XYZ file of C-alpha atoms in Angstrom:
247
model
C -15.207 -40.960 8.661
C -17.046 -41.367 5.166
C -15.886 -40.457 1.936
C -17.515 -37.131 1.975
C -15.941 -36.114 5.347
C -12.688 -37.249 3.801
C -13.058 -35.226 0.849
C -14.189 -32.062 2.702
C -11.047 -32.660 5.304
C -8.833 -32.659 2.259
C -10.043 -29.379 0.889
C -9.406 -27.860 3.945
C -6.202 -29.101 4.410
C -5.348 -27.373 1.043
C -6.495 -23.885 1.775
C -3.621 -21.694 2.805
C -5.667 -19.781 5.510
C -5.515 -21.189 8.906
C -9.268 -22.533 9.617
C -10.399 -23.325 13.163
C -14.022 -24.164 14.229
C -15.405 -23.150 17.658
C -18.516 -24.209 19.431
C -20.489 -22.028 21.735
C -18.641 -23.256 24.814
C -15.642 -21.466 23.237
C -13.788 -24.898 22.599
C -11.900 -26.014 19.473
C -13.719 -28.516 17.487
C -11.809 -28.360 14.474
C -8.258 -27.111 13.196
C -6.653 -27.400 9.826
C -2.570 -28.043 9.670
C -2.257 -24.171 8.759
C -3.983 -23.060 11.823
C -2.220 -25.472 13.881
C 0.990 -23.850 12.719
C 0.177 -20.456 12.983
C -1.107 -21.168 16.647
C 2.417 -22.600 17.273
C 1.154 -26.117 18.069
C 2.357 -29.519 16.886
C -1.010 -31.249 16.713
C -4.780 -30.512 16.603
C -4.974 -32.646 19.793
C -2.843 -30.047 21.584
C -6.265 -27.663 21.419
C -9.215 -29.891 20.405
C -11.701 -29.402 23.223
C -9.706 -26.498 25.121
C -11.359 -23.278 25.700
C -9.907 -20.671 23.079
C -9.603 -17.913 25.857
C -7.818 -20.494 28.404
C -5.389 -21.153 25.850
C -4.826 -17.613 25.024
C -5.737 -15.783 27.909
C -3.319 -12.719 26.674
C -6.280 -12.295 23.950
C -8.882 -11.569 26.353
C -10.248 -8.074 26.297
C -8.479 -7.487 23.352
C -9.617 -6.662 19.739
C -10.023 -10.311 18.868
C -11.934 -10.892 21.666
C -14.359 -8.073 21.365
C -14.763 -8.807 17.583
C -15.527 -12.479 18.013
C -17.750 -12.047 20.967
C -19.845 -9.403 18.993
C -19.947 -11.467 15.925
C -21.379 -14.479 17.777
C -23.620 -12.078 19.708
C -25.132 -10.377 16.630
C -24.626 -13.362 14.370
C -22.837 -11.387 11.743
C -19.384 -12.001 10.249
C -16.495 -9.845 11.239
C -13.020 -8.934 9.191
C -10.525 -7.416 10.708
C -6.562 -7.149 11.410
C -5.164 -8.117 14.843
C -1.583 -8.171 16.232
C -0.626 -10.704 19.093
C 2.073 -9.834 21.304
C 3.186 -13.113 22.555
C 3.876 -14.298 18.906
C 4.632 -10.609 17.720
C 2.748 -11.602 14.464
C -0.036 -9.647 12.535
C -2.965 -11.540 11.504
C -5.740 -11.062 9.022
C -8.936 -12.656 10.908
C -12.342 -13.218 9.544
C -15.021 -14.823 11.556
C -18.519 -16.293 10.682
C -20.826 -17.083 13.196
C -23.554 -19.897 13.119
C -25.906 -21.482 15.696
C -23.476 -23.832 16.466
C -20.567 -21.355 17.148
C -18.052 -19.576 15.034
C -15.450 -20.671 12.178
C -12.377 -18.452 12.167
C -9.992 -17.903 9.046
C -6.765 -16.289 9.494
C -3.582 -15.826 8.004
C -0.232 -14.486 9.006
C 0.310 -10.728 7.538
C 3.472 -9.778 9.344
C 5.793 -9.486 6.500
C 2.960 -7.616 4.491
C 2.483 -5.388 7.147
C 6.150 -4.730 7.963
C 6.593 -3.879 4.268
C 3.839 -1.445 4.361
C 5.193 0.196 7.444
C 8.500 0.666 5.864
C 7.381 2.067 2.693
C 5.457 4.336 4.540
C 7.903 5.652 6.770
C 10.694 5.358 3.727
C 7.950 7.625 2.026
C 7.248 10.196 4.942
C 11.290 10.334 4.893
C 11.457 10.932 1.134
C 8.819 13.767 1.627
C 10.614 15.416 4.271
C 13.758 15.724 2.428
C 11.895 16.556 -0.989
C 9.643 19.369 0.625
C 13.021 20.872 1.539
C 14.758 20.373 -1.579
C 16.077 23.687 -3.549
C 15.235 21.606 -6.659
C 11.773 21.637 -8.281
C 11.352 17.827 -7.963
C 8.538 15.461 -7.743
C 8.348 11.714 -7.349
C 5.438 9.531 -9.265
C 4.204 6.049 -9.047
C 3.826 3.922 -12.101
C 0.335 5.325 -12.552
C 1.749 8.715 -12.464
C 0.510 9.715 -9.078
C 2.431 12.291 -6.693
C 4.152 10.633 -4.040
C 6.451 13.350 -3.138
C 6.532 17.072 -4.319
C 9.058 19.692 -3.115
C 7.974 23.037 -2.072
C 9.830 24.793 -5.186
C 7.974 22.364 -7.381
C 4.677 23.101 -5.716
C 5.420 27.009 -6.107
C 6.551 26.717 -9.754
C 3.398 24.971 -10.849
C 1.284 26.875 -8.169
C 0.276 23.908 -6.354
C 0.637 25.783 -2.953
C -3.233 25.678 -2.323
C -3.759 22.124 -3.069
C -1.834 18.929 -2.107
C -1.133 16.880 -4.949
C -0.120 13.869 -3.355
C -1.747 10.352 -4.285
C -3.214 12.404 -7.333
C -2.408 11.774 -10.930
C -0.249 14.439 -13.087
C -3.353 15.192 -15.369
C -5.502 15.896 -12.256
C -3.116 18.088 -10.852
C -2.043 19.946 -13.875
C -4.750 19.527 -16.378
C -3.541 22.147 -18.631
C 0.068 20.727 -19.046
C -0.836 16.705 -17.633
C -1.210 15.143 -21.290
C 2.216 16.715 -22.453
C 3.751 15.296 -19.148
C 1.949 12.032 -19.681
C 3.716 11.352 -23.125
C 6.735 11.887 -21.735
C 6.268 10.090 -18.690
C 5.026 6.933 -20.490
C 8.049 7.338 -22.847
C 10.570 7.321 -19.861
C 8.692 4.266 -18.092
C 8.500 2.052 -21.123
C 12.267 2.852 -21.732
C 13.230 2.466 -18.373
C 16.114 5.231 -18.785
C 16.894 8.895 -18.262
C 15.405 11.184 -20.699
C 15.604 15.203 -20.650
C 14.500 17.742 -23.011
C 12.986 21.498 -23.040
C 9.201 21.759 -23.244
C 6.762 24.816 -23.631
C 3.505 24.804 -21.843
C 0.742 27.088 -22.314
C -0.765 28.467 -19.654
C -3.281 30.684 -21.596
C -3.363 31.532 -25.317
C -1.093 34.427 -24.751
C 1.140 32.846 -21.972
C 3.889 30.435 -22.006
C 6.512 29.179 -19.857
C 9.548 26.914 -20.931
C 10.419 24.070 -18.998
C 14.077 22.410 -19.088
C 13.226 18.807 -17.435
C 14.893 15.657 -16.647
C 12.840 12.318 -15.808
C 14.380 9.171 -14.764
C 12.672 6.066 -13.169
C 13.394 4.842 -9.989
C 13.098 1.069 -8.890
C 11.970 -1.138 -5.998
C 13.974 -3.011 -3.964
C 13.272 -6.403 -5.887
C 14.246 -4.506 -9.460
C 11.021 -3.498 -10.627
C 9.963 0.017 -11.712
C 8.652 1.983 -8.767
C 7.734 4.924 -10.817
C 9.618 8.293 -11.978
C 11.703 11.300 -10.504
C 10.678 14.443 -12.416
C 13.367 17.693 -12.016
C 12.324 20.662 -13.603
C 13.490 24.142 -13.978
C 11.849 27.201 -15.725
C 13.921 28.738 -18.539
C 11.241 30.939 -19.789
C 13.830 33.928 -19.461
C 16.138 32.394 -21.301
C 14.034 30.982 -24.015
C 12.625 34.763 -24.614
C 16.309 36.138 -24.847
C 17.063 33.747 -27.194
C 13.947 34.329 -29.250
C 14.866 38.249 -29.101
C 17.959 37.537 -30.475
C 16.944 35.517 -33.451
C 14.843 38.777 -34.166
C 17.849 40.975 -34.449
């Protein structure tokens, strides 16, 4: 092995992705140490010159088999995520075909996938609870996009005909959004509960008074996840107070 090959091998060994080279006969010709570990083998010799589909017969006919076969046939790169049941692991896979075969880069994404599934399930659970909440409640991420909005909240702010989820407060409530934005930024920066009363103008001659409470919520690692907003329309009380002041 000359110096150039040695330097290239050193570089490939430092790559965090698993890297395998496969020839036109679907035989392994190279594996870096990460690939050996991800494929649950002790050394490269366990796989070199062996047919991929004979070593991993459970993969035949699955999405990874179809994708790599298609990549070689069409000579076009592929990128996909794949679950391999025998290992009970998720992988992010990228295939780069050539006239000599295909080079595959892959990494274990099981932890990320499990986190995404957990967060998705938790969000659906929170959404189901919040939608039935008797409170006018909404939950936002750190970019002030709606994650959850209760039915009462949507009724009060006239959102029943449009889904606010995934959209920012300034987009969903353009007339009031700038005022909420200032409140949200202050609450998130201070990372503490704040409350107050605010008047919002629906039109030049129509205004509503809102009593609000904003508090941050946190991820399991302690990082700020966003904000929870609880509001109550108190226009009737404020109008009564204004009438009393006129007497």
